[in-house]
Coordinates of C-alpha atoms and ligand atoms in Angstrom, one line a residue:
M1 CA 215.6 -17.9 60.4
A2 CA 215.5 -20.8 62.7
T3 CA 212.1 -21.2 64.3
R4 CA 211.5 -22.5 67.9
S5 CA 208.4 -24.5 68.8
A6 CA 206.2 -23.7 71.8
D7 CA 207.5 -26.8 73.5
E8 CA 211.1 -25.5 73.3
I9 CA 210.2 -22.0 74.4
F10 CA 208.1 -23.2 77.3
K11 CA 211.1 -25.2 78.6
E12 CA 212.1 -21.9 80.1
F13 CA 208.8 -21.3 81.7
K14 CA 209.3 -20.3 85.4
E15 CA 207.3 -19.0 88.4
H16 CA 208.5 -16.3 90.6
S17 CA 207.7 -15.7 94.3
V18 CA 206.3 -12.4 95.4
A19 CA 209.5 -11.8 97.3
E20 CA 211.5 -12.2 94.0
F21 CA 209.2 -9.7 92.4
F22 CA 209.7 -7.0 95.1
K23 CA 213.4 -7.7 95.1
R24 CA 213.5 -6.6 91.5
N25 CA 211.0 -3.8 92.1
R26 CA 212.1 -2.4 95.4
Q27 CA 211.1 1.1 94.5
M28 CA 207.5 0.0 94.7
L29 CA 208.1 -0.5 98.4
G30 CA 209.7 2.9 98.9
Y31 CA 213.3 1.8 98.5
S32 CA 214.4 4.3 95.9
G33 CA 216.9 7.0 96.6
K34 CA 219.3 6.7 99.5
V35 CA 217.7 9.1 101.9
R36 CA 214.2 7.9 101.2
S37 CA 215.1 4.3 101.6
L38 CA 216.4 4.9 105.1
V39 CA 213.2 6.8 106.0
T40 CA 211.1 3.9 104.5
A41 CA 212.9 1.4 106.8
V42 CA 212.4 3.5 109.9
H43 CA 208.8 4.1 108.9
E44 CA 208.0 0.4 108.5
Y45 CA 209.4 -0.4 111.9
V46 CA 207.9 2.5 113.8
T47 CA 204.4 2.1 112.3
N48 CA 204.5 -1.6 113.3
S49 CA 205.5 -0.7 116.8
L50 CA 202.7 1.9 117.0
D51 CA 200.1 -0.5 115.5
A52 CA 201.1 -3.3 117.9
C53 CA 201.0 -1.0 121.0
E54 CA 197.6 0.4 120.0
E55 CA 196.1 -3.1 119.5
A56 CA 197.5 -4.2 122.8
G57 CA 196.3 -1.1 124.6
I58 CA 199.8 -0.1 125.7
L59 CA 201.1 3.5 125.9
P60 CA 204.0 3.3 123.4
S61 CA 207.6 4.1 124.2
I62 CA 209.7 3.8 121.1
Y63 CA 213.4 4.0 120.7
V64 CA 215.1 4.6 117.3
K65 CA 218.8 4.6 116.7
V66 CA 220.6 5.2 113.4
E67 CA 224.3 4.4 113.3
Q68 CA 226.6 4.8 110.4
T69 CA 228.6 1.6 109.7
G70 CA 230.2 2.5 106.4
E71 CA 229.8 4.6 103.3
D72 CA 226.1 4.7 102.5
R73 CA 225.7 2.0 105.1
Y74 CA 223.7 2.4 108.3
R75 CA 222.3 0.2 111.1
V76 CA 218.7 1.0 112.2
I77 CA 217.5 -0.1 115.6
V78 CA 213.9 0.2 116.6
G79 CA 212.6 -0.9 120.0
D80 CA 209.2 -0.8 121.5
N81 CA 207.4 -1.8 124.7
G82 CA 204.6 -3.5 122.7
P83 CA 203.1 -7.0 123.0
G84 CA 206.0 -8.6 121.3
I85 CA 205.8 -11.5 118.7
P86 CA 205.5 -15.1 119.9
Q87 CA 208.6 -17.0 119.0
N88 CA 207.0 -19.3 116.5
F89 CA 205.7 -16.3 114.5
A90 CA 208.8 -14.2 114.4
G91 CA 210.1 -15.6 111.1
K92 CA 206.8 -15.4 109.3
A93 CA 206.0 -11.9 110.6
L94 CA 209.4 -10.4 109.7
A95 CA 210.4 -12.5 106.6
T96 CA 207.4 -13.5 104.6
I97 CA 206.0 -11.0 102.2
L98 CA 202.2 -10.7 102.4
S99 CA 201.8 -12.1 105.9
G100 CA 200.7 -10.6 109.2
T101 CA 197.9 -10.1 111.6
K102 CA 196.4 -7.1 109.8
F103 CA 195.9 -8.7 106.4
N104 CA 192.5 -8.4 104.9
R105 CA 191.0 -6.7 108.0
Y106 CA 188.6 -3.8 107.5
M107 CA 190.2 -1.9 110.4
Q108 CA 191.9 1.4 110.9
Q109 CA 195.6 0.5 111.3
R110 CA 198.8 1.8 109.7
G111 CA 199.8 -1.4 108.1
Q112 CA 197.4 -3.5 106.2
Q113 CA 199.2 -5.4 103.5
G114 CA 201.8 -7.5 105.4
I115 CA 204.6 -6.1 103.3
G116 CA 206.5 -3.7 105.5
A117 CA 208.6 -5.8 107.9
A118 CA 209.6 -8.5 105.4
G119 CA 210.4 -5.7 102.9
C120 CA 212.9 -4.3 105.4
T121 CA 214.5 -7.7 105.9
M122 CA 214.8 -8.2 102.2
F123 CA 216.2 -4.7 101.6
A124 CA 218.8 -5.3 104.4
Q125 CA 219.7 -8.6 102.8
I126 CA 220.1 -7.5 99.2
T127 CA 222.2 -4.5 100.1
T128 CA 224.4 -6.0 102.9
G129 CA 224.0 -9.8 102.6
K130 CA 223.2 -9.8 106.3
P131 CA 220.1 -11.1 108.2
I132 CA 218.3 -8.8 110.6
H133 CA 218.6 -9.3 114.4
F134 CA 215.4 -9.6 116.3
K135 CA 214.7 -9.7 120.0
S136 CA 211.3 -10.0 121.6
G137 CA 209.5 -10.8 124.8
T138 CA 205.8 -11.4 125.2
G139 CA 205.7 -10.8 128.9
N140 CA 205.3 -14.4 130.2
G141 CA 209.0 -14.5 131.1
K142 CA 209.8 -16.0 127.7
A143 CA 212.1 -13.8 125.7
Y144 CA 214.4 -14.7 122.8
E145 CA 216.7 -13.3 120.2
C146 CA 217.5 -14.6 116.7
N147 CA 218.7 -13.7 113.2
I148 CA 216.1 -13.6 110.5
S149 CA 216.5 -13.5 106.7
I150 CA 214.3 -14.4 103.8
D151 CA 214.6 -17.0 101.2
T152 CA 213.4 -14.8 98.4
L153 CA 213.0 -17.7 95.9
K154 CA 210.4 -19.3 98.1
N155 CA 209.2 -16.2 100.1
K156 CA 210.0 -18.2 103.3
P157 CA 211.8 -17.1 106.5
I158 CA 215.2 -18.4 107.6
V159 CA 215.5 -18.1 111.4
E160 CA 219.0 -18.8 112.9
N161 CA 220.7 -18.7 116.2
M162 CA 217.4 -18.7 118.2
T163 CA 218.5 -18.1 121.8
P164 CA 216.3 -17.7 124.9
I165 CA 217.2 -14.7 126.9
T166 CA 216.7 -14.4 130.6
E167 CA 216.5 -10.6 130.7
D168 CA 212.9 -9.5 131.6
F169 CA 212.1 -8.0 128.3
H170 CA 208.7 -7.0 127.1
G171 CA 208.3 -5.7 123.5
S172 CA 210.2 -6.0 120.3
E173 CA 213.5 -4.8 119.0
V174 CA 214.8 -5.0 115.5
A175 CA 218.3 -4.2 114.4
A176 CA 218.9 -4.2 110.6
E177 CA 221.8 -3.0 108.6
F178 CA 221.1 -1.4 105.2
G179 CA 223.4 -0.4 102.3
D180 CA 222.6 2.1 99.6
V181 CA 221.1 4.5 102.1
K182 CA 222.0 7.8 103.5
Y183 CA 221.2 9.9 106.6
E184 CA 220.5 13.5 105.9
N185 CA 219.1 16.5 107.8
S186 CA 216.3 17.8 105.6
D187 CA 212.6 18.1 105.6
K188 CA 212.4 14.6 104.1
S189 CA 214.7 13.0 106.7
V190 CA 214.4 10.4 109.4
Y191 CA 214.4 13.2 112.0
E192 CA 211.6 15.0 110.3
Y193 CA 209.6 11.8 109.9
L194 CA 210.0 11.1 113.7
R195 CA 209.1 14.7 114.6
R196 CA 205.9 14.5 112.6
T197 CA 205.1 11.0 114.0
A198 CA 205.4 12.6 117.5
L199 CA 203.1 15.4 116.3
S200 CA 200.4 13.0 115.2
N201 CA 200.8 10.7 118.1
P202 CA 200.8 12.8 121.3
H203 CA 200.5 9.6 123.4
L204 CA 203.9 8.5 122.1
E205 CA 207.2 8.8 123.9
L206 CA 209.9 8.7 121.3
R207 CA 213.7 8.7 121.8
F208 CA 216.0 9.1 118.8
V209 CA 219.7 8.9 118.5
D210 CA 221.1 10.1 115.2
P211 CA 224.4 9.0 113.6
T212 CA 226.4 11.7 115.3
G213 CA 225.2 10.3 118.7
A214 CA 222.9 13.3 119.3
E215 CA 219.8 12.3 121.2
S216 CA 216.4 13.9 120.8
T217 CA 213.4 13.1 123.0
F218 CA 209.9 13.8 122.1
V219 CA 208.0 13.7 125.3
R220 CA 204.6 12.2 125.7
A221 CA 202.0 15.0 125.6
T222 CA 199.1 13.0 126.8
D223 CA 198.5 9.7 128.7
Q224 CA 195.3 9.1 126.8
I225 CA 195.7 5.9 124.7
P226 CA 193.8 6.2 121.4
Q227 CA 190.8 4.0 121.1
K228 CA 191.6 0.5 120.0
P229 CA 190.8 0.0 116.4
K230 CA 187.7 -2.1 115.8
A231 CA 187.1 -4.3 112.8
A232 CA 184.3 -2.7 110.8
Q233 CA 181.9 -4.2 108.3
P234 CA 182.0 -2.7 104.8
H235 CA 179.1 -0.6 103.6
P236 CA 177.3 -2.1 100.6
L237 CA 177.9 1.1 98.6
G238 CA 181.7 0.7 98.9
M239 CA 181.7 -2.7 97.2
T240 CA 182.6 -3.7 93.7
I241 CA 181.4 -6.8 91.9
N242 CA 184.7 -8.4 92.4
D243 CA 184.9 -7.5 96.1
L244 CA 181.5 -9.1 96.6
L245 CA 182.4 -12.3 94.8
D246 CA 185.7 -12.6 96.8
M247 CA 183.8 -12.2 100.1
A248 CA 181.1 -14.6 99.0
K249 CA 183.7 -17.3 98.1
V250 CA 185.0 -17.5 101.6
S251 CA 181.7 -17.0 103.4
A252 CA 180.6 -19.6 105.9
N253 CA 176.9 -18.7 105.5
N254 CA 174.4 -21.1 104.0
K255 CA 172.5 -18.6 102.0
I256 CA 173.4 -15.5 100.0
S257 CA 170.6 -13.6 101.9
A258 CA 172.3 -14.3 105.3
F259 CA 175.7 -13.6 103.9
L260 CA 174.5 -10.1 102.8
T261 CA 172.8 -9.1 106.1
E262 CA 175.7 -10.5 108.2
S263 CA 178.7 -9.3 106.3
F264 CA 177.8 -5.7 105.5
S265 CA 176.8 -2.7 107.6
R266 CA 173.3 -1.3 107.2
F267 CA 172.1 -4.4 105.4
S268 CA 168.8 -4.9 107.3
Q269 CA 166.1 -7.4 106.5
N270 CA 164.2 -4.5 104.9
K271 CA 167.1 -3.6 102.7
L272 CA 167.4 -7.2 101.8
S273 CA 163.8 -7.3 100.6
E274 CA 164.3 -4.2 98.5
V275 CA 167.5 -5.7 96.9
K276 CA 165.7 -9.0 96.3
G277 CA 162.8 -7.0 94.7
I278 CA 165.2 -5.5 92.2
A279 CA 167.7 -8.4 91.6
T280 CA 164.9 -10.8 90.7
G281 CA 167.1 -13.2 88.7
V282 CA 169.3 -14.1 91.7
D283 CA 168.7 -17.1 93.9
F284 CA 169.2 -15.7 97.4
D285 CA 168.8 -19.1 99.0
K286 CA 171.8 -20.7 97.4
A287 CA 175.1 -20.8 99.2
P288 CA 177.3 -17.7 98.7
K289 CA 180.2 -19.9 97.4
Y290 CA 178.1 -20.6 94.3
M291 CA 177.5 -16.9 93.6
T292 CA 178.3 -16.2 89.9
W293 CA 179.7 -13.0 88.4
A294 CA 176.2 -12.4 86.9
D295 CA 174.6 -12.8 90.4
A296 CA 177.1 -10.3 91.9
E297 CA 176.6 -7.9 89.1
A298 CA 172.8 -7.9 89.6
I299 CA 173.2 -7.5 93.4
I300 CA 175.6 -4.6 93.1
K301 CA 173.3 -2.9 90.5
A302 CA 170.4 -3.4 92.9
I303 CA 172.4 -2.0 95.8
K304 CA 173.0 1.2 93.8
E305 CA 169.3 1.7 93.4
V306 CA 168.4 1.3 97.1
K307 CA 168.6 4.2 99.6
W308 CA 171.1 3.4 102.4
I309 CA 171.8 4.8 105.8
A310 CA 175.3 6.4 105.7
P311 CA 178.1 4.1 106.8
D312 CA 178.8 3.8 110.5
A313 CA 181.8 6.1 111.2
S314 CA 182.2 5.1 114.8
F315 CA 185.2 2.9 114.0
I316 CA 187.2 5.7 112.5
I317 CA 189.5 7.1 115.1
P318 CA 190.7 10.6 114.4
I319 CA 193.4 12.1 116.6
G320 CA 190.8 14.4 118.1
K321 CA 190.8 18.2 118.3
A322 CA 192.0 18.4 121.9
Q323 CA 194.8 16.0 121.2
V324 CA 196.0 17.8 118.1
E325 CA 196.1 21.0 120.1
V326 CA 198.2 19.3 122.8
A327 CA 200.5 17.8 120.2
V328 CA 201.0 21.0 118.2
K329 CA 201.7 22.9 121.4
N330 CA 204.2 20.3 122.5
I331 CA 206.1 20.0 119.2
L332 CA 205.7 23.4 117.5
N333 CA 205.0 25.7 120.4
P334 CA 203.4 28.2 118.1
D335 CA 202.3 31.7 119.0
F336 CA 198.9 30.8 117.7
M337 CA 197.0 27.8 116.3
S338 CA 193.6 26.9 115.0
V339 CA 192.5 23.3 114.9
V340 CA 189.5 21.9 113.1
E341 CA 188.0 18.4 113.3
R342 CA 185.4 17.8 110.6
K343 CA 182.5 15.4 110.8
P344 CA 182.8 12.0 109.0
Q345 CA 182.2 11.9 105.3
V346 CA 182.0 9.2 102.7
F347 CA 183.9 8.6 99.5
R348 CA 183.4 6.1 96.7
G349 CA 179.8 5.8 97.9
G350 CA 180.5 3.8 101.0
V351 CA 183.9 4.4 102.6
P352 CA 183.8 6.8 105.6
F353 CA 186.7 9.1 106.5
I354 CA 187.4 12.0 108.8
V355 CA 189.6 15.0 108.1
E356 CA 191.4 17.0 110.7
A357 CA 193.4 20.2 110.0
A358 CA 195.5 22.6 112.0
V359 CA 197.2 25.8 111.1
A360 CA 200.0 26.9 113.5
F361 CA 201.8 30.3 113.3
G362 CA 205.1 31.2 114.9
G363 CA 207.3 29.3 117.3
Q364 CA 208.8 26.2 115.7
A365 CA 206.1 26.2 113.0
G366 CA 207.1 26.4 109.3
R367 CA 210.6 25.5 108.2
S368 CA 213.7 27.5 107.7
S369 CA 215.3 27.4 104.3
D370 CA 218.3 29.2 102.9
D371 CA 216.3 32.2 102.1
G372 CA 214.6 32.5 105.5
Q373 CA 211.3 31.2 107.0
R374 CA 208.8 29.4 104.9
G375 CA 205.4 27.7 105.4
S376 CA 205.2 24.0 105.5
L377 CA 202.4 21.5 104.7
M378 CA 202.4 18.4 106.8
R379 CA 200.4 15.5 105.4
F380 CA 199.3 12.5 107.4
A381 CA 197.2 9.4 106.7
N382 CA 196.0 7.6 109.8
R383 CA 198.6 9.5 111.8
V384 CA 201.4 8.4 109.5
P385 CA 203.5 11.3 108.1
L386 CA 203.7 11.3 104.4
L387 CA 207.0 12.9 103.3
Y388 CA 207.3 12.0 99.7
D389 CA 205.3 12.2 96.5
A390 CA 203.7 15.4 97.6
G391 CA 202.9 16.5 94.1
S392 CA 200.4 13.7 93.5
C393 CA 198.7 13.7 96.9
A394 CA 195.1 14.8 97.4
I395 CA 196.2 16.9 100.4
T396 CA 198.7 19.0 98.3
E397 CA 196.2 19.3 95.5
A398 CA 193.4 20.4 97.8
V399 CA 195.3 23.2 99.3
R400 CA 197.2 24.2 96.2
N401 CA 195.0 27.0 95.1
L402 CA 194.0 28.4 98.4
Q403 CA 194.2 32.1 98.7
W404 CA 196.6 32.2 101.6
K405 CA 197.0 36.0 101.3
R406 CA 193.3 36.5 101.8
Y407 CA 193.8 35.0 105.3
G408 CA 196.7 37.3 106.0
L409 CA 199.2 34.5 105.4
D410 CA 202.2 34.0 103.1
M411 CA 203.5 30.5 102.8
E412 CA 206.6 31.8 101.1
T413 CA 207.8 34.0 103.9
Q414 CA 206.1 33.1 107.1
P415 CA 206.5 30.5 109.9
V416 CA 203.3 28.7 109.2
S417 CA 202.6 24.9 109.5
V418 CA 199.5 23.5 107.9
F419 CA 198.7 20.0 109.3
V420 CA 196.2 17.7 107.6
N421 CA 195.3 14.2 108.8
V422 CA 193.0 11.9 106.9
S423 CA 191.7 8.9 108.9
S424 CA 189.9 6.0 107.4
V425 CA 189.6 2.2 107.6
Y426 CA 190.6 2.3 104.0
I427 CA 193.0 5.0 102.8
P428 CA 193.1 5.1 99.0
Y429 CA 196.9 5.5 98.4
S430 CA 198.0 6.4 95.0
G431 CA 200.9 3.9 95.0
V432 CA 202.3 0.9 96.8
G433 CA 204.8 3.2 98.5
K434 CA 201.9 4.7 100.4
E435 CA 203.3 8.2 100.4
A436 CA 200.3 10.0 98.7
I437 CA 196.6 9.8 99.0
A438 CA 194.7 9.3 95.8
Q439 CA 192.9 12.4 94.5
E440 CA 189.3 11.3 95.4
E441 CA 187.0 14.2 94.9
E442 CA 185.1 13.9 98.2
I443 CA 188.4 13.7 100.2
M444 CA 189.8 16.7 98.5
F445 CA 186.7 18.7 99.1
E446 CA 186.7 17.9 102.8
I447 CA 190.4 18.8 103.1
R448 CA 189.8 22.1 101.5
L449 CA 186.9 22.9 103.8
A450 CA 188.9 21.9 106.9
V451 CA 192.0 23.9 106.0
M452 CA 189.9 26.9 105.1
D453 CA 188.1 26.7 108.4
A454 CA 191.4 26.5 110.3
L455 CA 192.7 29.5 108.2
R456 CA 189.7 31.6 109.3
G457 CA 190.8 31.1 112.9
V458 CA 194.3 32.2 112.0
Q459 CA 193.0 35.2 110.1
R460 CA 191.3 36.4 113.2
Y461 CA 194.6 36.2 115.0
V462 CA 196.6 37.8 112.3
S463 CA 194.2 40.7 111.9
G464 CA 194.1 41.1 115.7
R465 CA 197.8 41.2 115.7
K466 CA 197.9 43.9 113.0
Q467 CA 195.2 45.9 114.8
A468 CA 197.2 45.6 118.0
S469 CA 200.5 46.7 116.6
H470 CA 198.7 49.6 114.9
E471 CA 197.1 50.7 118.2
M472 CA 200.5 50.3 119.9
S473 CA 202.2 52.7 117.6
R474 CA 199.5 55.3 117.8
Y475 CA 199.6 55.0 121.6
K476 CA 203.3 55.5 121.7
L477 CA 203.2 58.5 119.3
I478 CA 200.6 60.3 121.4
M479 CA 202.3 59.5 124.6
R480 CA 205.5 61.1 123.3
Y481 CA 203.6 64.4 123.0
T482 CA 202.0 64.4 126.5
S483 CA 205.0 65.7 128.3
Q484 CA 205.5 68.7 125.9
L485 CA 201.8 69.4 125.8
A486 CA 201.6 69.3 129.6
S487 CA 204.4 71.8 130.0
D488 CA 202.8 74.2 127.4
L489 CA 199.5 73.9 129.1
S490 CA 201.1 74.5 132.5
D491 CA 202.8 77.6 131.2
M492 CA 199.6 79.0 129.8
S493 CA 197.4 78.1 132.8
D494 CA 199.8 78.3 135.7
K495 CA 198.7 74.9 136.8
D496 CA 201.0 72.0 138.0
K497 CA 202.7 70.3 135.0
E498 CA 202.9 66.9 136.7
A499 CA 199.1 66.9 137.4
I500 CA 198.3 67.9 133.8
E501 CA 200.6 65.2 132.4
K502 CA 199.1 62.6 134.7
N503 CA 195.6 63.5 133.5
L504 CA 196.6 63.5 129.9
R505 CA 198.2 60.1 130.2
E506 CA 195.1 58.7 131.8
L507 CA 193.0 60.0 129.0
V508 CA 195.2 58.3 126.4
E509 CA 195.2 55.1 128.3
M510 CA 191.4 55.2 128.5
H511 CA 191.3 55.3 124.7
Y512 CA 193.7 52.4 124.3
P513 CA 192.7 49.9 127.1
K514 CA 194.2 46.9 125.3
V515 CA 197.6 48.6 124.9
R516 CA 197.4 49.6 128.6
D517 CA 196.7 46.1 129.6
T518 CA 199.5 44.7 127.5
L519 CA 202.0 47.2 128.9
N520 CA 200.8 46.4 132.4
G521 CA 201.6 42.8 131.7
K522 CA 198.0 41.7 131.3
E523 CA 197.4 39.5 128.3
S524 CA 194.5 40.6 126.2
D525 CA 192.5 38.3 124.0
E526 CA 193.7 39.8 120.8
G527 CA 197.3 39.3 121.9
A528 CA 198.6 42.9 121.7
E529 CA 202.3 43.2 121.8
E530 CA 205.2 45.4 122.4
D531 CA 208.0 45.9 119.9
G532 CA 206.6 43.2 117.6
E533 CA 207.4 40.4 120.1
Y534 CA 204.3 38.4 120.6
T535 CA 204.2 36.3 123.8
G536 CA 202.7 32.9 123.4
N537 CA 199.0 33.2 123.6
V538 CA 197.5 30.1 122.2
E539 CA 193.9 30.3 121.1
D540 CA 191.9 28.0 118.9
S541 CA 189.2 28.5 116.4
T542 CA 185.7 27.8 117.4
G543 CA 185.5 25.7 114.2
Q544 CA 181.8 26.5 113.8
E545 CA 181.5 25.1 110.4
G546 CA 183.7 22.2 111.4
S547 CA 181.8 20.6 114.2
Ligands
ADP601 N1 206.9 -4.4 116.7 C1 206.0 -5.3 116.5 N2 205.3 -5.8 117.6 C2 204.4 -6.8 117.4 N3 204.1 -7.4 116.2 C3 204.7 -6.9 115.1 C4 205.7 -5.9 115.2 N4 206.2 -5.7 114.0 C5 205.5 -6.5 113.2 N5 204.6 -7.3 113.8 C6 203.8 -8.3 113.3 O1 204.3 -8.6 112.0 C7 203.2 -8.5 111.0 C8 203.8 -8.1 109.7 O2 204.2 -6.8 109.7 P1 204.3 -6.0 108.3 O3 205.1 -6.8 107.3 O4 204.8 -4.6 108.5 O5 202.8 -6.0 107.8 P2 201.6 -5.1 108.3 O6 202.1 -4.0 109.2 O7 201.0 -4.5 107.0 O8 200.7 -6.1 108.9 C9 202.3 -7.5 111.6 O9 201.0 -7.7 111.1 C10 202.3 -7.9 113.1 O10 201.5 -9.0 113.4
MG602 MG1 203.7 -2.8 108.8

C-alpha cells in the first residue's frame, strides 16, 4: 500500500468560515423540514423587529406577508416601524454570521447570538440563488434600499444596488425568497407562530397576509410598552472557570480585585475580603488579563464557599399578570382563565428567571383536531413562541405528569390552553435551533408550581360550573311540578290556584338564588348557566401561592 507523508496530506489543509459551516449544517439553525424552515425565517425577522422596537422604546407595528412564488417556493416580507439600521451597518447586520448589536450582552432580548438575520440571507441564497431585498429608514430623512447577499466562504456581506429613497420611511423591511419551504395551516405553522406572538406581546399590532391573500389582524391589546431591557451584571454563582477567565481577559481593570467588584452583581468589598481569605494563593493585585486557569479555579471555588445575596431580578421583564390577562382575552376570548406570575427564582446557582402561566378554558382556547376539541400547551421563552422540539422541552416535561383530571380538566377532549412563559437574561436552550428549554431542575420545578397554581383557579371555575348546572336542573325539575301541585292544592283547599302557584315558585326561587339571578339575566360569580351555554365571565385566580 502506498503511504502518504504528513506533508502531502496537509497540502489539503483548509479553513472554513462559520458561514460555510452553517451552510452545511442548516438544520442547526432551524432549517430542516419545509414547513419548519418557513416558520424559522418568519421567526428570525419578527423577533428582530420586536427586539429593535423594544430597545428603541417604540410600540411595534409589524407586517408579515407570505407569497407563493413557485413549487415549494415562497417570498417572505416582514416590515416594522422600528429604529431601522444605519446604511453602513445593513450588510453586516443581515449578512455576517455572528454579528449584531446584542452579541455578548447579558440582557433579556430575543436574539443574542447574531445568527438569525444572516442565517435567513444564507438560506434564501442557497435555495434560490437570490439576494434578499432590504429597505430601511432611520428617521433622519435618510432612507435606502439595497440587495444583500453573503459571501459564505469569507462570511462577508455583499451589498448591491444601494439606492437612496425619498419616501419618508421609518423602520425596516426585508423581502426574502426561499426555496425548499412550504406554507401549511397547522399548529406548527406561520399563522400559529404569529398568533402566539400576538398572545405573548399584547403591545404588538400585527398584520398578516397569507399565500391565499387572506389578511388577519391581531389588534394591539395594550398601549403599554414593555420596559426596555437593561444590561445586567452576572451573579458570581452563575460563573464557570472559563467564563471568569474570558471576562478577565477583556477587562480594562488594573487589578483582579476591582475587576471582581465591578463586573459582578453582589460582589461587595466584604464579599471580596471573604473570597480573598479563602483563595489565598491568588494575587488579587495583578491585572485581570494575567489571570491564570489556576487563579480562576481558586476564585470560583472560593465563590462557592461564600454566602451570597440572591441575584438582582429587577432586569428580568416578565409579560406581567395583567398583560397576560389582556392578551389571553384578546386572542383566545375564553369563558374563563386563571393567570399566575411567580416570583423570581434562580437556576445554576446564579441565573435568575421568572415563570408565568395561564390556563384558559372555552372560547378560542385549545385546538380543534379531526376528532374534536383538544387541549393545547403553548410554550414561550422571553415571549417567543416555541413550536418545535416539544418533547425535549422543560415546559412539556414539567407538565407531563400533571393530574389534569384532578382539576376537572381533560386535555384530550376539552378546549383548554395552557400558556407558559419563561423569562430570563439567559435562557438555557437545549439546541442551537432554540425551540426547547433545557431541562434544568429549578426551572421545571417552578413551571410545575405555576401551572398547578393556575389549574387551581380553573378548578374553582369548573366545579362552580358543575355545581351551577346541577342546581339548574333541580330547579327546572321542581318548577315543572309547581303548576300541578298548585292545582291539586287549590282543589283540596278551595283557594286560588294562581296565588298558590306564585307562592310556590317564590319558595323555590328562594332556595336557588343563583339560578334565579342567572335566569333574570344577572351574572353570578360562579357563572351559572342555562342550557349549558356559559356566557363569558372572565375571572382570575388570586394566585395566592404565586405572588
Ligand atoms: N428589524 C430590525 N431593526 C433594527 N435592527 C435590526 C433589525 N433586524 C436586525 N437588526 C440588527 O441586526 C443584528 C443582527 O441580527 P441577528 O442576526 O438576528 O442577530 P441577533 O438578533 O441575535 O442580534 C441585530 O443585532 C440588530 O442590531
Ligand atoms: Mg435575531
